[in-house]
Short mmCIF file of C-alpha atoms and ligand atoms in Angstrom, two decimals:
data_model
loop_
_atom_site.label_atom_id
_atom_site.label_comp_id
_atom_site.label_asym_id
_atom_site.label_seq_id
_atom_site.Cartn_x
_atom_site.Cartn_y
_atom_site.Cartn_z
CA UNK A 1 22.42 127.41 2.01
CA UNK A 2 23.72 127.03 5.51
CA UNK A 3 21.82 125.92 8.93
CA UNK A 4 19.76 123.19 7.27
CA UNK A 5 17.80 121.26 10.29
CA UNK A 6 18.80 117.75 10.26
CA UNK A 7 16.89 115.06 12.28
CA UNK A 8 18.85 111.92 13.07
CA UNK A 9 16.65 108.90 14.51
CA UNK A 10 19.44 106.55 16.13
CA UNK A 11 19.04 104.76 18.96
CA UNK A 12 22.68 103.72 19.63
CA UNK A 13 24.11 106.94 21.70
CA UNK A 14 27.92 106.71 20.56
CA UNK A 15 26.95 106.51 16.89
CA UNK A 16 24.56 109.13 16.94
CA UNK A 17 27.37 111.50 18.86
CA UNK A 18 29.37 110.52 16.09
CA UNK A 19 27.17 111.50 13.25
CA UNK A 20 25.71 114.54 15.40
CA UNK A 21 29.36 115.99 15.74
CA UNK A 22 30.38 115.65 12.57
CA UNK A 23 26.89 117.22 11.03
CA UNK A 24 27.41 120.33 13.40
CA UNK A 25 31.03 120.57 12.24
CA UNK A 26 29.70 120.79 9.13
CA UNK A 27 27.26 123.65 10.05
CA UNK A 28 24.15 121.82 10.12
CA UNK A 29 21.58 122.33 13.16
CA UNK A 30 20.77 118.50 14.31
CA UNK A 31 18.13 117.04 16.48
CA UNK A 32 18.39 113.98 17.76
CA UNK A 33 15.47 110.86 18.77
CA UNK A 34 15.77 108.22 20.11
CA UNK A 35 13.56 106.00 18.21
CA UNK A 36 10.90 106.18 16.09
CA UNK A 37 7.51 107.36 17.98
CA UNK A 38 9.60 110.24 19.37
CA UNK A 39 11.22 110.72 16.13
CA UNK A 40 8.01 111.21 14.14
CA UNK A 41 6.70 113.91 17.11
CA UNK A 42 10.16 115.48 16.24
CA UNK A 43 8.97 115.92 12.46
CA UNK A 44 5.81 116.37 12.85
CA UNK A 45 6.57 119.61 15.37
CA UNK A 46 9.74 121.28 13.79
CA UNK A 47 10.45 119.90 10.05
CA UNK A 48 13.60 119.16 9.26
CA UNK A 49 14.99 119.78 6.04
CA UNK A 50 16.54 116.10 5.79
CA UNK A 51 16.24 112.94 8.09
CA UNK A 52 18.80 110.58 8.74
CA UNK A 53 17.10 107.26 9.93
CA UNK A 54 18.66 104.13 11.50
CA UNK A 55 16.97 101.35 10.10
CA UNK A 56 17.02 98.55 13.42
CA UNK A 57 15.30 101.28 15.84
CA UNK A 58 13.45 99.93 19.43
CA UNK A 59 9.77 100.01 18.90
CA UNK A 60 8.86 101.30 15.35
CA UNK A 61 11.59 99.84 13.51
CA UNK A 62 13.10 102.28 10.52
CA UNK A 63 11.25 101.04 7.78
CA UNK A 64 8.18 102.08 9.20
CA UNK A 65 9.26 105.50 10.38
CA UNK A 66 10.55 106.09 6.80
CA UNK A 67 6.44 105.05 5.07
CA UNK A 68 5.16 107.53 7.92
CA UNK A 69 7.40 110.31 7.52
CA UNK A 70 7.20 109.75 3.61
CA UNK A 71 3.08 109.39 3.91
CA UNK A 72 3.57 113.41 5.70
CA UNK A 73 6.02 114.87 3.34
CA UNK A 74 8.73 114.90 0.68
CA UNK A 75 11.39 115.34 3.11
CA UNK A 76 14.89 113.50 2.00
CA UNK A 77 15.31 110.37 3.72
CA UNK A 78 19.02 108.88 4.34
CA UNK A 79 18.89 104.85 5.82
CA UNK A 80 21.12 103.43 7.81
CA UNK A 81 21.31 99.96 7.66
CA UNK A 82 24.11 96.99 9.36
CA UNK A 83 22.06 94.72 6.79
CA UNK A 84 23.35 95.25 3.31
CA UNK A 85 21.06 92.46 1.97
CA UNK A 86 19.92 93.57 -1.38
CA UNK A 87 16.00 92.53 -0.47
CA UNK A 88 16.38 95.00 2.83
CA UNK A 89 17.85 98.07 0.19
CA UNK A 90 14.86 97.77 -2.11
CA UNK A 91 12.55 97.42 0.82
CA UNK A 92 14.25 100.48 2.35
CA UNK A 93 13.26 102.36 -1.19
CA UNK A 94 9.99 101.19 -1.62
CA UNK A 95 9.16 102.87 1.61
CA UNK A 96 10.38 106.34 0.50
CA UNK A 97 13.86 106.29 1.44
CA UNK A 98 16.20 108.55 -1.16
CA UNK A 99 19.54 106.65 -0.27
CA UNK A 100 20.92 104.60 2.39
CA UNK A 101 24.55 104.21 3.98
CA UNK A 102 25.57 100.58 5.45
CA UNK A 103 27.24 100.73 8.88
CA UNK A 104 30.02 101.00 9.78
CA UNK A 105 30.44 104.27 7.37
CA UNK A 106 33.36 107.09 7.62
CA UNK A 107 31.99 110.65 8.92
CA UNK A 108 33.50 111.85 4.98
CA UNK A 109 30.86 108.95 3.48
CA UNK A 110 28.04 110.34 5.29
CA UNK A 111 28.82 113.91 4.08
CA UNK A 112 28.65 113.18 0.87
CA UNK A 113 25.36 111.69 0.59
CA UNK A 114 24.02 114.83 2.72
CA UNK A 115 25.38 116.90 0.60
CA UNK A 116 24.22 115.00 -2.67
CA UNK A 117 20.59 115.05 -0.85
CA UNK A 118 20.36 118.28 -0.53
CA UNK A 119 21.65 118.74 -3.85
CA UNK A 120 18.59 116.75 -4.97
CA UNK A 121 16.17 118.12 -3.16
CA UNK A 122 17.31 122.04 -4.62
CA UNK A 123 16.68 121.90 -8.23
CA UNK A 124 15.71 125.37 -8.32
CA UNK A 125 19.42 126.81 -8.24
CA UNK A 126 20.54 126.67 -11.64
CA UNK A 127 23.87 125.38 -11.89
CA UNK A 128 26.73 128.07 -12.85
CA UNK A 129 30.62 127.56 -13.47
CA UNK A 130 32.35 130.55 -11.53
CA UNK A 131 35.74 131.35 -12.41
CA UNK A 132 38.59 133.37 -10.95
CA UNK A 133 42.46 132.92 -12.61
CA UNK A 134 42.58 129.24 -12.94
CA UNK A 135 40.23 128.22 -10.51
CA UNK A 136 36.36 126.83 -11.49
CA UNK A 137 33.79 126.00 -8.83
CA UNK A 138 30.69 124.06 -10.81
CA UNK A 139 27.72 125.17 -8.36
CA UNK A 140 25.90 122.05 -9.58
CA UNK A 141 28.79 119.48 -8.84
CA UNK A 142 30.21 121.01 -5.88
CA UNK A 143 33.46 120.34 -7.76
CA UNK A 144 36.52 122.75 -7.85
CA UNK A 145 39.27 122.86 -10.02
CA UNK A 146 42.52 124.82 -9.90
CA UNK A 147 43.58 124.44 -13.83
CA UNK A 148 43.18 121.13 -14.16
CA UNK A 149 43.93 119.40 -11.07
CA UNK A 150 40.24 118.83 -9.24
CA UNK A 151 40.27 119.90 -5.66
CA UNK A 152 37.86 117.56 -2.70
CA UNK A 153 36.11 120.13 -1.05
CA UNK A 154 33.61 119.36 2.41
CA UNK A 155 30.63 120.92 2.33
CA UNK A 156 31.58 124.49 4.84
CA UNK A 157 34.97 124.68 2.19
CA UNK A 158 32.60 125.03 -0.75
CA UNK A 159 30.27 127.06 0.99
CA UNK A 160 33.50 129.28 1.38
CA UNK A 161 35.22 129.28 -1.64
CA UNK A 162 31.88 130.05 -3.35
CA UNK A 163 31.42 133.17 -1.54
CA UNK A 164 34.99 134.00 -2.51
CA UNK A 165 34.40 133.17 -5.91
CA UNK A 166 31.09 135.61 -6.11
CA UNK A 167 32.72 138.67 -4.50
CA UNK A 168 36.26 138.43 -6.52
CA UNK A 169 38.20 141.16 -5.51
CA UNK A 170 36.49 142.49 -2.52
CA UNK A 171 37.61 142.12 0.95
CA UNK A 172 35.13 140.15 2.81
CA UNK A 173 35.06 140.69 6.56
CA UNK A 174 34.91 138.01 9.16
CA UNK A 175 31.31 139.17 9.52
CA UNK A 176 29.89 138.83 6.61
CA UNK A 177 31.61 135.43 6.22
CA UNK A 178 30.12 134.28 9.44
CA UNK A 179 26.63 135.42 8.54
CA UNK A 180 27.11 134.55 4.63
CA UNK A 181 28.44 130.89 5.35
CA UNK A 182 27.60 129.49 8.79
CA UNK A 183 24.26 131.67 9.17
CA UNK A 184 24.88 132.47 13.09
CA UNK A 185 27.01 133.39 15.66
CA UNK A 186 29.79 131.45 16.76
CA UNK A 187 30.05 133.38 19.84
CA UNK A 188 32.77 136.02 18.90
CA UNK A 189 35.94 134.22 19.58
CA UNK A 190 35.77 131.39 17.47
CA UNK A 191 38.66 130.73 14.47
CA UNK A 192 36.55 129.16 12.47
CA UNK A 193 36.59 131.14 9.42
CA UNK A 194 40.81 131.14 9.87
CA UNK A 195 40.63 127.41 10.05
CA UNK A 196 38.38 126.62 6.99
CA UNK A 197 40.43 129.34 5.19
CA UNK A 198 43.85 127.14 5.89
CA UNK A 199 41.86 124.19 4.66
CA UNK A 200 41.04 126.31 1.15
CA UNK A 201 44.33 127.20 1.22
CA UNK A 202 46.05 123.48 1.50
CA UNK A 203 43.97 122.74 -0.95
CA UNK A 204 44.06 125.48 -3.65
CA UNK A 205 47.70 125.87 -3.62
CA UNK A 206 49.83 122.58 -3.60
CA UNK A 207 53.13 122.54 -5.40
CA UNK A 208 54.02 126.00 -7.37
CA UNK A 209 50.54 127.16 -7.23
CA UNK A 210 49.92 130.99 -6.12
CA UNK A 211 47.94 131.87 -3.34
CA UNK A 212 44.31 133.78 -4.37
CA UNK A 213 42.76 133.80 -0.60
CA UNK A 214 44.43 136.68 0.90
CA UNK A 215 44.56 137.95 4.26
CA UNK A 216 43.86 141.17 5.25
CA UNK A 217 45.25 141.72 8.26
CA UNK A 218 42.33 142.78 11.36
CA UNK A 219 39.39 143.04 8.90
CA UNK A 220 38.91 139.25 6.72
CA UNK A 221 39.73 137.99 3.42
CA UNK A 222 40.06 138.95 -0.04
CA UNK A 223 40.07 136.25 -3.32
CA UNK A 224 42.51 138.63 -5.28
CA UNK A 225 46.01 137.85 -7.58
CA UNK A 226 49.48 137.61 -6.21
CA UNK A 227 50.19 141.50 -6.45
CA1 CA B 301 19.96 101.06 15.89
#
């Protein structure tokens, strides 16, 4: 599920740091164009599992980067538009776009409709409810609940608590998370996996709750019952 190849066709350098950074946080690989010619030599080269398109691009403009890349393949298609005129929206789906985000947007908006796209775009994994003591994960959702109380997870956290929730019980090293979740090396001396795991654990255990993502101490993790 992890490294999906992201092409983002902005123009605008600080936005498309912004969007950029926060993709890569979120383990995605990203390449960036420019505009649209160089964008479509991008796509045409190396496809991308999902393209994020500006709409008001020098040159070809975004509307007809989205009929070309659509006229080549199914890939998903996010829009970015400033306009949120209703005529430019349908326009912007008649072309092929799947969904479209009106600047400005948060980094947390954007994520969301990733994530939803490449929901879409996987209908082949059959949805399952895991379940370990009171928590659910709903792999079609993304959602997670611990009893009743629903928890907002990003993208790498479900990623995470999913592997948890498939190896109950067994200690998982910092390896196999690594490889299992972000799909490559992080160069050795990252704390990734201990920061994402603090983020599970803010969020699985607020109030009374009991912890279930256990450290084991110079080897990784373990989803287990308070002994
Ligand atoms: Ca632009």
């Amino acid at each position: 599920m992890s490294g999906e190849r992201i092409l983002l066709i902005e123009d605008e350098a600080r936005i498309a740091q912004f969007i950029e950074r926060g993709l890569i946080y979120e383990g995605y690989r990203v390449s960036v164009a420019r505009d649209g010619q160089s964008g479509l030599g991008v796509a045409r080269d190396n496809p991308p599992d999902l393209v994020i398109l500006d709409w008001m691009l020098p040159g070809l403009d975004g509307l007809e980067v989205c009929k070309r890349l659509r006229a080549a393949s199914d890939v998903p298609i996010l829009m970015l538009t400033a306009k949120d005129d209703i005529r430019d929206r349908v326009s912007g789906l008649d072309a092929g776009a799947d969904d479209y985000l009106v600047k400005p947007f948060s980094v947390d908006e954007l994520m969301a409709r990733v994530r939803a796209l490449f929901r879409r775009s996987t209908p082949n994994s059959r949805p399952e409810i895991l379940r370990f003591s009171d928590l659910t994960l709903d792999t079609g959702t993304h959602r997670a609940y611990r009893g009743e109380r629903a928890i907002d997870l990003t993208a790498k956290e479900y990623e995470l608590l999913e592997l948890f929730m498939r190896n109950p019980r067994q200690v998982l090293t910092r390896d196999v998370i690594f490889d299992r979740v972000w799909g490559y090396d992080f160069g050795g001396e990252s704390n990734i996996i201990e920061v994402y795991v603090r983020y599970l654990r803010q969020k699985t255990e607020q109030e009374n709750e009991t912890r279930l993502i256990h450290t084991v101490r110079g080897v990784g993790y373990v989803l287990r019952e308070e002994e």
